[in-house]
Tab-separated table of C-alpha atoms and ligand atoms in Angstrom:
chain	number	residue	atom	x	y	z
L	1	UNK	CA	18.393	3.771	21.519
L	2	UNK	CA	18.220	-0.145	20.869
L	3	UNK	CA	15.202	-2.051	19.659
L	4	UNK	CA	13.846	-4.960	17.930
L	5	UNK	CA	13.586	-4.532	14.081
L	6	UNK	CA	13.614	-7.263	11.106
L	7	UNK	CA	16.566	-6.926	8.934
L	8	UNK	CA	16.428	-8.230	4.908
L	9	UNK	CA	20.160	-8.832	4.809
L	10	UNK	CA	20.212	-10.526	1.495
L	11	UNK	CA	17.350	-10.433	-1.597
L	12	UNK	CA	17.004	-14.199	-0.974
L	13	UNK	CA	17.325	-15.412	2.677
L	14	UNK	CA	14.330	-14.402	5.080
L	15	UNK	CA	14.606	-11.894	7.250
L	16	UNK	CA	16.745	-11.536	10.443
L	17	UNK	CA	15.107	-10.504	14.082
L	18	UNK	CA	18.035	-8.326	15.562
L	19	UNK	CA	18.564	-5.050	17.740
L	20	UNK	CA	19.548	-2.366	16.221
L	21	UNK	CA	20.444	1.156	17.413
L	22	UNK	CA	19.437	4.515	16.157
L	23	UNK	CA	22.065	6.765	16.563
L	24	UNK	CA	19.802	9.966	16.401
L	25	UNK	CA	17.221	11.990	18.098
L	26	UNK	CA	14.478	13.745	15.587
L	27	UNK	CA	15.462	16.662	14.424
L	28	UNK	CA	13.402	19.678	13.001
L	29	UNK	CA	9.991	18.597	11.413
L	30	UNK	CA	11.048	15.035	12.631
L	31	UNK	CA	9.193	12.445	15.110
L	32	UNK	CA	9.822	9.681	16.391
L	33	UNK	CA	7.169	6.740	16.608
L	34	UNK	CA	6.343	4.192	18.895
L	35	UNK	CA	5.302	1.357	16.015
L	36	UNK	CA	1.876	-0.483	17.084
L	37	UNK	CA	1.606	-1.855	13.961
L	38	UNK	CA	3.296	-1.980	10.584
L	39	UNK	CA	1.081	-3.814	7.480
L	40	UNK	CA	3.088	-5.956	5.156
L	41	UNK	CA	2.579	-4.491	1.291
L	42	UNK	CA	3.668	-6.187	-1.919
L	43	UNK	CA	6.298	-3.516	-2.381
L	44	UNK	CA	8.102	-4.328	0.670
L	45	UNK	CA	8.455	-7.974	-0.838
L	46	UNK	CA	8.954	-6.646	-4.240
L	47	UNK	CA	12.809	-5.435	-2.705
L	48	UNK	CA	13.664	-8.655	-3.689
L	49	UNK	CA	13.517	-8.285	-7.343
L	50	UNK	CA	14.734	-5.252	-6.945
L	51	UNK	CA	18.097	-6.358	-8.681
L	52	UNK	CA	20.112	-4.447	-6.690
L	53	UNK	CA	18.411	-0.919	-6.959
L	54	UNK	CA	17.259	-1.259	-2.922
L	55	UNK	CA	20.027	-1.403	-1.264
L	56	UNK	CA	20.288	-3.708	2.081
L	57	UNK	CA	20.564	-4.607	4.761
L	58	UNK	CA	17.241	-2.702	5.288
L	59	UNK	CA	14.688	-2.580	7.356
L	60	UNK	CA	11.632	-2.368	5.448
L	61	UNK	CA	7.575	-1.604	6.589
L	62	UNK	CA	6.005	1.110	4.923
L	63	UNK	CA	2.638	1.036	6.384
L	64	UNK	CA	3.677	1.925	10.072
L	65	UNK	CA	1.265	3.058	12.802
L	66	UNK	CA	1.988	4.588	16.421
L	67	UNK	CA	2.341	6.576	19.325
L	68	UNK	CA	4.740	9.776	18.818
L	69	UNK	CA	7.226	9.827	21.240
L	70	UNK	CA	9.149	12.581	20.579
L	71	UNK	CA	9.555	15.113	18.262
L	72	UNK	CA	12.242	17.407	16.448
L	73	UNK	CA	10.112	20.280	16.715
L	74	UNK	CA	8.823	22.383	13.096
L	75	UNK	CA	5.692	23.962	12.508
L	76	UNK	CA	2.857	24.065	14.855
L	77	UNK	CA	0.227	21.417	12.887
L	78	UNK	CA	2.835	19.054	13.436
L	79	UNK	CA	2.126	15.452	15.633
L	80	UNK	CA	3.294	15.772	19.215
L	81	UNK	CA	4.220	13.372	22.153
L	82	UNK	CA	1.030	11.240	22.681
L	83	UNK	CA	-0.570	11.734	19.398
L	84	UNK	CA	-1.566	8.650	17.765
L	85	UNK	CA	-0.302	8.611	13.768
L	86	UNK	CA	-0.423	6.589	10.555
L	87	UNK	CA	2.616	6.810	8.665
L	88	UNK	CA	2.266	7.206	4.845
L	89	UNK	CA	5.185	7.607	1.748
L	90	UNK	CA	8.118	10.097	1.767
L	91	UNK	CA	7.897	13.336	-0.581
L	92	UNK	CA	9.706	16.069	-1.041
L	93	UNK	CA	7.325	19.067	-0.524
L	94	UNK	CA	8.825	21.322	-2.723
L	95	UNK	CA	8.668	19.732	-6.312
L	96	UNK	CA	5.673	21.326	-8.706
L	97	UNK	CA	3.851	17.757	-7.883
L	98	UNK	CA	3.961	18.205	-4.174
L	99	UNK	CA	3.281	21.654	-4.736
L	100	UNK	CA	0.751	20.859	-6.834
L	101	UNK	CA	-0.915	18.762	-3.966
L	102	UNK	CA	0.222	15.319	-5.685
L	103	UNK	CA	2.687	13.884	-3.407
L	104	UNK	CA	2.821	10.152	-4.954
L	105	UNK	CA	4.053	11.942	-8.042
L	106	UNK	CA	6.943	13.602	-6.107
L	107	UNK	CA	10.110	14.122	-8.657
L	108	UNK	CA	11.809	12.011	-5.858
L	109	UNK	CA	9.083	9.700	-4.893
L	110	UNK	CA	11.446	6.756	-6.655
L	111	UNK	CA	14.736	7.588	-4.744
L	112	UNK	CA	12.945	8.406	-1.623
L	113	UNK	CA	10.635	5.813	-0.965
L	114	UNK	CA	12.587	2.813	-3.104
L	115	UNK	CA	16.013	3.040	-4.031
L	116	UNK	CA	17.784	4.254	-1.049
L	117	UNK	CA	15.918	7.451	0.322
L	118	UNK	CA	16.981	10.719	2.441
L	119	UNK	CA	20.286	10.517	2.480
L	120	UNK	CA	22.028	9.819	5.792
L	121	UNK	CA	25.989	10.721	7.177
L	122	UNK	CA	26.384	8.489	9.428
L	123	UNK	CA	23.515	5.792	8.584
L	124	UNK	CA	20.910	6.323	11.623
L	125	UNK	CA	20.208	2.958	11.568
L	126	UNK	CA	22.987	0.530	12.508
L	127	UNK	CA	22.949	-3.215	13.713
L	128	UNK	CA	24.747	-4.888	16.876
L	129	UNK	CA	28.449	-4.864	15.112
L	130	UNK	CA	27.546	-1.224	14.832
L	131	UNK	CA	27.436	-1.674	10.819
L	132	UNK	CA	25.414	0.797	9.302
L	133	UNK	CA	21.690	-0.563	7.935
L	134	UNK	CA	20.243	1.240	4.808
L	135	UNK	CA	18.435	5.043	4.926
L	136	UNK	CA	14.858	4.390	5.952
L	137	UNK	CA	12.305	2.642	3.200
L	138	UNK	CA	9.719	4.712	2.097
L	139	UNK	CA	10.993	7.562	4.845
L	140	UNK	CA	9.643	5.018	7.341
L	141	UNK	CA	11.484	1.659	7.840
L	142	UNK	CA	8.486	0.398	10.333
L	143	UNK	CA	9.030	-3.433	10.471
L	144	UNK	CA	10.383	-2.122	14.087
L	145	UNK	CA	9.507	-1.350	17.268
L	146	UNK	CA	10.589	2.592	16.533
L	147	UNK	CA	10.263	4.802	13.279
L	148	UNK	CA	12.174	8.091	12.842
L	149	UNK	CA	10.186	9.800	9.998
L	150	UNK	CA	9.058	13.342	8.623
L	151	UNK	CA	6.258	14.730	10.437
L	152	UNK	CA	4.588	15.652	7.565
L	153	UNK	CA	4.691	11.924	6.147
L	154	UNK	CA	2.631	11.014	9.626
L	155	UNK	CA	-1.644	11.636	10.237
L	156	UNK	CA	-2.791	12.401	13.186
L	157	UNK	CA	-5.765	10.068	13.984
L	158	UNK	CA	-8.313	9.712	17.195
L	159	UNK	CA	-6.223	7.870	20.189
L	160	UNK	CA	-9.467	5.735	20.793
L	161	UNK	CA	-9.225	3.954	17.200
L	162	UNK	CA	-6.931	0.747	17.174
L	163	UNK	CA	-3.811	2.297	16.164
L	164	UNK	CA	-2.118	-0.821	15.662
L	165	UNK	CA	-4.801	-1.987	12.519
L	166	UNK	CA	-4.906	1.369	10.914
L	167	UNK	CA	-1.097	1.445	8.956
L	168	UNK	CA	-2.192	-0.325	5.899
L	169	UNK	CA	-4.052	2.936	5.309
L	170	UNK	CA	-0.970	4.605	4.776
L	171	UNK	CA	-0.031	2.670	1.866
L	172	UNK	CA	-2.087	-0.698	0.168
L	173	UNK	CA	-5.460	0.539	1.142
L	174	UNK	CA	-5.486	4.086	0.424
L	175	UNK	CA	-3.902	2.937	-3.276
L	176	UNK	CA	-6.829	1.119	-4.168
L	177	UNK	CA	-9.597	3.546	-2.203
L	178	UNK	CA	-7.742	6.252	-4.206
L	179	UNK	CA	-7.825	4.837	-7.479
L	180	UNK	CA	-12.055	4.663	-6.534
L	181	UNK	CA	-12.337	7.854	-4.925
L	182	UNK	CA	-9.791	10.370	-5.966
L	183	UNK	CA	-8.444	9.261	-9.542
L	184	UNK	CA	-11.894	7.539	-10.928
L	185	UNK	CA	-14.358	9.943	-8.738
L	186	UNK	CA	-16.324	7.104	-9.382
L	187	UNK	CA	-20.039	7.261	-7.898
L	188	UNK	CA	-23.722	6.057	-8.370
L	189	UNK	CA	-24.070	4.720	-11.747
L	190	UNK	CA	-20.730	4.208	-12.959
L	191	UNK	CA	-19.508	0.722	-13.375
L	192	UNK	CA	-15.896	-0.474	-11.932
L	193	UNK	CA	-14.235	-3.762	-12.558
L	194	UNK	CA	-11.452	-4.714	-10.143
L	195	UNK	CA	-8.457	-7.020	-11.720
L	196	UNK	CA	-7.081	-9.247	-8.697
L	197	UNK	CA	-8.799	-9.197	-5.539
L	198	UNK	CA	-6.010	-8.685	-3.104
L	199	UNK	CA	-5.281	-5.874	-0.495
L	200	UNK	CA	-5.958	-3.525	-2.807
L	201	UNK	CA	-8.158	-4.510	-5.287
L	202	UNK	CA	-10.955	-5.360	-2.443
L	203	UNK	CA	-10.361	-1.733	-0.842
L	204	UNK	CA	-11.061	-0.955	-4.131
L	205	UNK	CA	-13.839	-3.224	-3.863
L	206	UNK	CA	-14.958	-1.697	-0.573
L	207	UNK	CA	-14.534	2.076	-1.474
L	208	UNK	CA	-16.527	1.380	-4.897
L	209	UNK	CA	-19.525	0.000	-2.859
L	210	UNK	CA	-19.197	2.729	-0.102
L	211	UNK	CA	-20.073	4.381	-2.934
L	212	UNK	CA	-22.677	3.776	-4.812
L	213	UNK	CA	-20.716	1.882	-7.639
L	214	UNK	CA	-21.713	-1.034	-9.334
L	215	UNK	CA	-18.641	-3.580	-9.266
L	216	UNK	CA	-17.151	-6.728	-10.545
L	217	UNK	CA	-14.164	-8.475	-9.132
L	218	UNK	CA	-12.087	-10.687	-11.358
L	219	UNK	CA	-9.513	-13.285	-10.034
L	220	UNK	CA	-8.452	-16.689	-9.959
L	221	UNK	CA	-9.069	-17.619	-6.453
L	222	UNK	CA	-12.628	-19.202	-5.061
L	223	UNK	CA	-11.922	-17.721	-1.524
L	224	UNK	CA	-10.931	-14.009	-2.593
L	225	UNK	CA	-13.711	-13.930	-4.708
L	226	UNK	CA	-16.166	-15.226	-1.901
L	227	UNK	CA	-14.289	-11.909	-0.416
L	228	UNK	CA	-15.066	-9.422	-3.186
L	229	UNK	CA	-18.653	-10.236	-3.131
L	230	UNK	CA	-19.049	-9.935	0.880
L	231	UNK	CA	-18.091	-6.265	0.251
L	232	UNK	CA	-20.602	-5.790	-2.706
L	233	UNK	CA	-18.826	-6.893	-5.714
L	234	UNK	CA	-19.822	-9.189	-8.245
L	235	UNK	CA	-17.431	-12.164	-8.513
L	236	UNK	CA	-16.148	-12.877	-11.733
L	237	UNK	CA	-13.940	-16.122	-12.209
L	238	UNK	CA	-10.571	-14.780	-14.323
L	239	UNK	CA	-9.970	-18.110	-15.161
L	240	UNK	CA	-12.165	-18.836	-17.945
L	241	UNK	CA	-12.535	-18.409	-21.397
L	242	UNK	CA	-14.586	-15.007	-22.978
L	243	UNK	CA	-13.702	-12.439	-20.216
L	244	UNK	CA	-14.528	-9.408	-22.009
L	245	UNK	CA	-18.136	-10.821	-23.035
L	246	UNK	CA	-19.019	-11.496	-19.379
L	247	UNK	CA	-17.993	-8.310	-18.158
L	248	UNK	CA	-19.768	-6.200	-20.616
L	249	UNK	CA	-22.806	-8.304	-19.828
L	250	UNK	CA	-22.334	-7.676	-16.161
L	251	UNK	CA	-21.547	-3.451	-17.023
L	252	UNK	CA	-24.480	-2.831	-19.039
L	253	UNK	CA	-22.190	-3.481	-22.272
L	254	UNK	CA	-19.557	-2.363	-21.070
L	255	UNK	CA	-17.153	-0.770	-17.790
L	256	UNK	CA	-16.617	2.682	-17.642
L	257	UNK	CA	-13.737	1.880	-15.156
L	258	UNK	CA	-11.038	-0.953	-15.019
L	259	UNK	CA	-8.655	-1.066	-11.694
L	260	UNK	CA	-5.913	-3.307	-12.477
L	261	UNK	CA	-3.817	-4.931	-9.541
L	262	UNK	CA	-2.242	-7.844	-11.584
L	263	UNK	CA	0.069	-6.169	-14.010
L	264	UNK	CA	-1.348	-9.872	-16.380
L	265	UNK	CA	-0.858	-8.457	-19.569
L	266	UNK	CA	-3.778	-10.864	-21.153
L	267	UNK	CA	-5.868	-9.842	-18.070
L	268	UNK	CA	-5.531	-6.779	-19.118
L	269	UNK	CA	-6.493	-6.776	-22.767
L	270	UNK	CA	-9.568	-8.361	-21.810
L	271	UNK	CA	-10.851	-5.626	-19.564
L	272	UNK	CA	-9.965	-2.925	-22.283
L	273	UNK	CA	-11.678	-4.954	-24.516
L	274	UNK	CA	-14.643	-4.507	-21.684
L	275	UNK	CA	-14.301	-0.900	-21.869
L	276	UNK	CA	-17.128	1.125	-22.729
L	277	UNK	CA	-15.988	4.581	-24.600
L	278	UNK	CA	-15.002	6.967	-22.334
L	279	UNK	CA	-13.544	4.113	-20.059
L	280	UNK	CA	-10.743	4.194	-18.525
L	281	UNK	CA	-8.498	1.796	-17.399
L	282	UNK	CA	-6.121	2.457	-14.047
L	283	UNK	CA	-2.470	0.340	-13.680
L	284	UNK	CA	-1.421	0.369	-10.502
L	285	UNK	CA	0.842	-2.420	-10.804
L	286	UNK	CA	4.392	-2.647	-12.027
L	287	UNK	CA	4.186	-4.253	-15.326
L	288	UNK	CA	6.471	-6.453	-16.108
L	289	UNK	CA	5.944	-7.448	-20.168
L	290	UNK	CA	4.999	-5.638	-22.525
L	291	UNK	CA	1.608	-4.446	-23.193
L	292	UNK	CA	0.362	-4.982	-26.416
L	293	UNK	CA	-2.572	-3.353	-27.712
L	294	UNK	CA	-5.172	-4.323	-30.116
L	295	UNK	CA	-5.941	-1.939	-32.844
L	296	UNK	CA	-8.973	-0.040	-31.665
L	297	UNK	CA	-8.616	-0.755	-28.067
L	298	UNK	CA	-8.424	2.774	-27.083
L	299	UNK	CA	-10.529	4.590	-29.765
L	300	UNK	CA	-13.535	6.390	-28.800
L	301	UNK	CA	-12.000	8.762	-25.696
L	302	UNK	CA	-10.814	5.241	-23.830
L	303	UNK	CA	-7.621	5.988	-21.523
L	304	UNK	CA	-5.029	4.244	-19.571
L	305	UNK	CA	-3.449	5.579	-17.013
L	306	UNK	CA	-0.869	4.880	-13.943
L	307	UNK	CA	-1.836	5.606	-10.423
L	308	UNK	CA	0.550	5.915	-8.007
L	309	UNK	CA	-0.889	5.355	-4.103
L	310	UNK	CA	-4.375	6.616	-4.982
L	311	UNK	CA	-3.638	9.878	-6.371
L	312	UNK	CA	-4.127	10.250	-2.028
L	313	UNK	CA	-2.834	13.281	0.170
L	314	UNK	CA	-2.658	11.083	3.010
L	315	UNK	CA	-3.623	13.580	4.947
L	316	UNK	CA	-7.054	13.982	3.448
L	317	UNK	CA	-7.794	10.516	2.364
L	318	UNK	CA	-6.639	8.321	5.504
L	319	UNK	CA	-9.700	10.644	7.666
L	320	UNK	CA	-12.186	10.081	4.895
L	321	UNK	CA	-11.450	5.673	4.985
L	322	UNK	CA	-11.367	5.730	8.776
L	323	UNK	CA	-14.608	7.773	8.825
L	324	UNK	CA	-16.312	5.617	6.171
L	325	UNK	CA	-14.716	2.651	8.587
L	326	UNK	CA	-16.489	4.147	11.666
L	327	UNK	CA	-20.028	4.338	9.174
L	328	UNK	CA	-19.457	0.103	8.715
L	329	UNK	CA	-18.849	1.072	5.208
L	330	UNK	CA	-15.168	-0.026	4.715
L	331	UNK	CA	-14.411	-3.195	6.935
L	332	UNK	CA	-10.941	-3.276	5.767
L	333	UNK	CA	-9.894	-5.083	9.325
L	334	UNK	CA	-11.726	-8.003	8.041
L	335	UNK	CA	-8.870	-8.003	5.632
L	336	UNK	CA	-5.900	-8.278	7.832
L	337	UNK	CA	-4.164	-10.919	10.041
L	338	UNK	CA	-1.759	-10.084	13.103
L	339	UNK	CA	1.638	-11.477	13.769
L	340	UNK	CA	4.159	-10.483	15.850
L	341	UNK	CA	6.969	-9.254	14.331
L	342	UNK	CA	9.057	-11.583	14.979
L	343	UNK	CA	6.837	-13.838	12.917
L	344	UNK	CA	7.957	-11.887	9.900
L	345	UNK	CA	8.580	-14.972	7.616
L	346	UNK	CA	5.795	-16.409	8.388
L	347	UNK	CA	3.632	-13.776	7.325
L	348	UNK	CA	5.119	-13.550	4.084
L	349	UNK	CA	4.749	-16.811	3.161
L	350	UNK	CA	1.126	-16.707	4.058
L	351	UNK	CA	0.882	-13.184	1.652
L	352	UNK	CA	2.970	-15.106	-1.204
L	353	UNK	CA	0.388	-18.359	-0.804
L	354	UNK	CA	-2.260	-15.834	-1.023
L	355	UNK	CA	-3.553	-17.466	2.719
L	356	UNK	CA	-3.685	-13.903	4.277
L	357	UNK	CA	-4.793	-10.440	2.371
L	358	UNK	CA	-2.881	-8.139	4.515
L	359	UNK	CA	-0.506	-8.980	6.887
L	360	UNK	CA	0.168	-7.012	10.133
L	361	UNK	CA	3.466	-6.824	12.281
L	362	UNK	CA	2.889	-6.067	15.560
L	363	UNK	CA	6.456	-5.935	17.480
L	364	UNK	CA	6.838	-6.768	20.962
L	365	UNK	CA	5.918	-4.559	23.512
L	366	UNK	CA	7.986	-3.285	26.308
L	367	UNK	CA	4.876	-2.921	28.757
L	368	UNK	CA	3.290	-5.768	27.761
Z	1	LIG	ZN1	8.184	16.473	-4.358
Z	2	LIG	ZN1	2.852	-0.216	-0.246
């Protein structure tokens, strides 16, 4: 079948609108989705300093939502035609993470999701010259009008939700609402700073509040912080001199839990520095220096550690944020902006200016 998708054809130029073809039906424990909407996540615009290690031309999205239109067949949980999905990361279900009910630490999470995933002979995906396009990105490859993907990557969700909003659930949302939820089991009384108040430092922001955490947001930017503190955190400027003295004053002398989306090394230091023993601090973004620490920084039972999308089974998390959405208690469409997909550059540019939080492709319907 033929369809609209957005190509990256090089790691520099924008992307390309073109048809492509998939050359395949679904096969066992496979479905095929209808995409309503696919969010735009750092990661899919982090291929471009990849240096190589994603290979294109590729469609990328990796926060696809839809109607299943067919189906492969496999066991009898599995979506079928009509059911409404989000579409989260690839794993491989039989590693001792994924048996261990911790798919983001798959032993192939990397080469399944980033650098090139299931392998494919002949490429499914091919463009107009008939030239094949890379294996899907993150077992998805949603910036497209159709995704092929693992039914077990895919939740089922209530047909009378907006399908098309719900994808960045699968992906940028659920990563910081895990990091609250799952990884901190934060709750009443515990105190939570949030470095970097984009798409998902505020759903950390929102999930914190939801609840019952006391929160501070730190970034640069007026407007996201104006953001932060409509969904209940404190706004903290992370401009300004004596960082770790204002958030311990703001934490009762100090935060028993730092959520870092900036990967700023100096940003960093401060907040350990605002750690109260027994804190932890939580990395979810790729660092890209080196992280120096002070002497002492993590005495007294402080921890760092990485969290990869939320510590989430998207399977259990993704109900729990679209119930706590139905409650009014995580507005997370308040943080997204529609575009058609063929707007594609567009929206990135607004998500690299900062003007939008979460970009969301919607491609062009045939029966509209
Ligand atoms: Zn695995
Ligand atoms: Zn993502």
């Amino acid at each position: 079948m033929r369809f609209q998708a957005a190509v990256l054809r090089s790691y520099e130029d924008p992307f390309t609108i073109e048809e492509v073809t998939l050359g395949a039906e679904p096969g066992p424990g496979e479905i095929l989705v209808e995409i309503a909407g696919a969010g735009m996540c750092r990661t899919d615009l982090a291929v471009r300093r990849s240096a190589g290690r994603s290979p294109l031309p590729a469609v990328l999205g990796h926060e696809g939502a839809g109607v299943v239109v067919a189906t492969g067949g496999g066991p009898g949980a599995a979506p079928e035609v009509g059911d409404h999905v989000v579409l989260s990361f690839d794993s491989c279900g039989h590693c001792r993470s994924c048996r261990a009910a911790a798919p983001a630490y798959c032993d192939s999470f990397a080469s399944l999701n980033l650098f090139g995933g299931r392998e494919e002979d002949p490429p499914r995906l091919a463009d107009a010259t008939g030239k094949g396009l890379a294996p899907r990105w993150f077992g998805q490859s949603s910036f497209a009008a159709y995704a092929l993907v693992q039914a077990r990557n895919a939740v089922r969700v209530d047909p009378a939700l907006p399908v098309e909003l719900l994808g960045p659930l699968g992906c940028g949302f659920l990563t910081g609402a895990g990091a609250v939820l799952n990884t901190f089991a934060a709750g009443p009384g515990d105190t939570l700073v949030v470095l970097g108040a984009g798409a998902v430092g505020l759903a950390a922001v929102m999930a914190a509040t939801a609840a019952g955490v006391r929160t501070v947001a730190a970034d640069r930017r007026p407007e996201r912080l104006d953001l932060a503190e409509r969904f209940g955190a404190t706004p903290l400027s992370a401009g300004s001199h004596g960082l770790p003295e204002r958030i311990r004053r703001l934490t009762d002398g100090g935060a028993q839990y730092v959520l870092d989306t900036t990967a700023s090394a100096p940003l960093i230091n401060d907040a350990l520095r605002a750690l109260r023993p027994t804190g932890t601090l939580g990395l979810v973004a790729r660092l890209h220096s080196r992280l120096t620490l002070e002497p002492g920084t993590l005495d007294r039972g402080r921890g760092i550690r990485h969290i990869c999308e939320g510590d989430a089974v998207p399977g259990l998390l993704i109900p729990r944020l679209i119930g706590l959405w139905q409650a009014g208690r995580f507005p997370f469409d308040q943080l997204i902006r529609t575009y058609p997909l063929a707007d594609v550059n567009e929206a990135e540019r607004d998500c690299d200016a900062g003007r939008v939080v979460k970009p969301v492709l919607l491609p062009e319907r045939r029966d509209r």
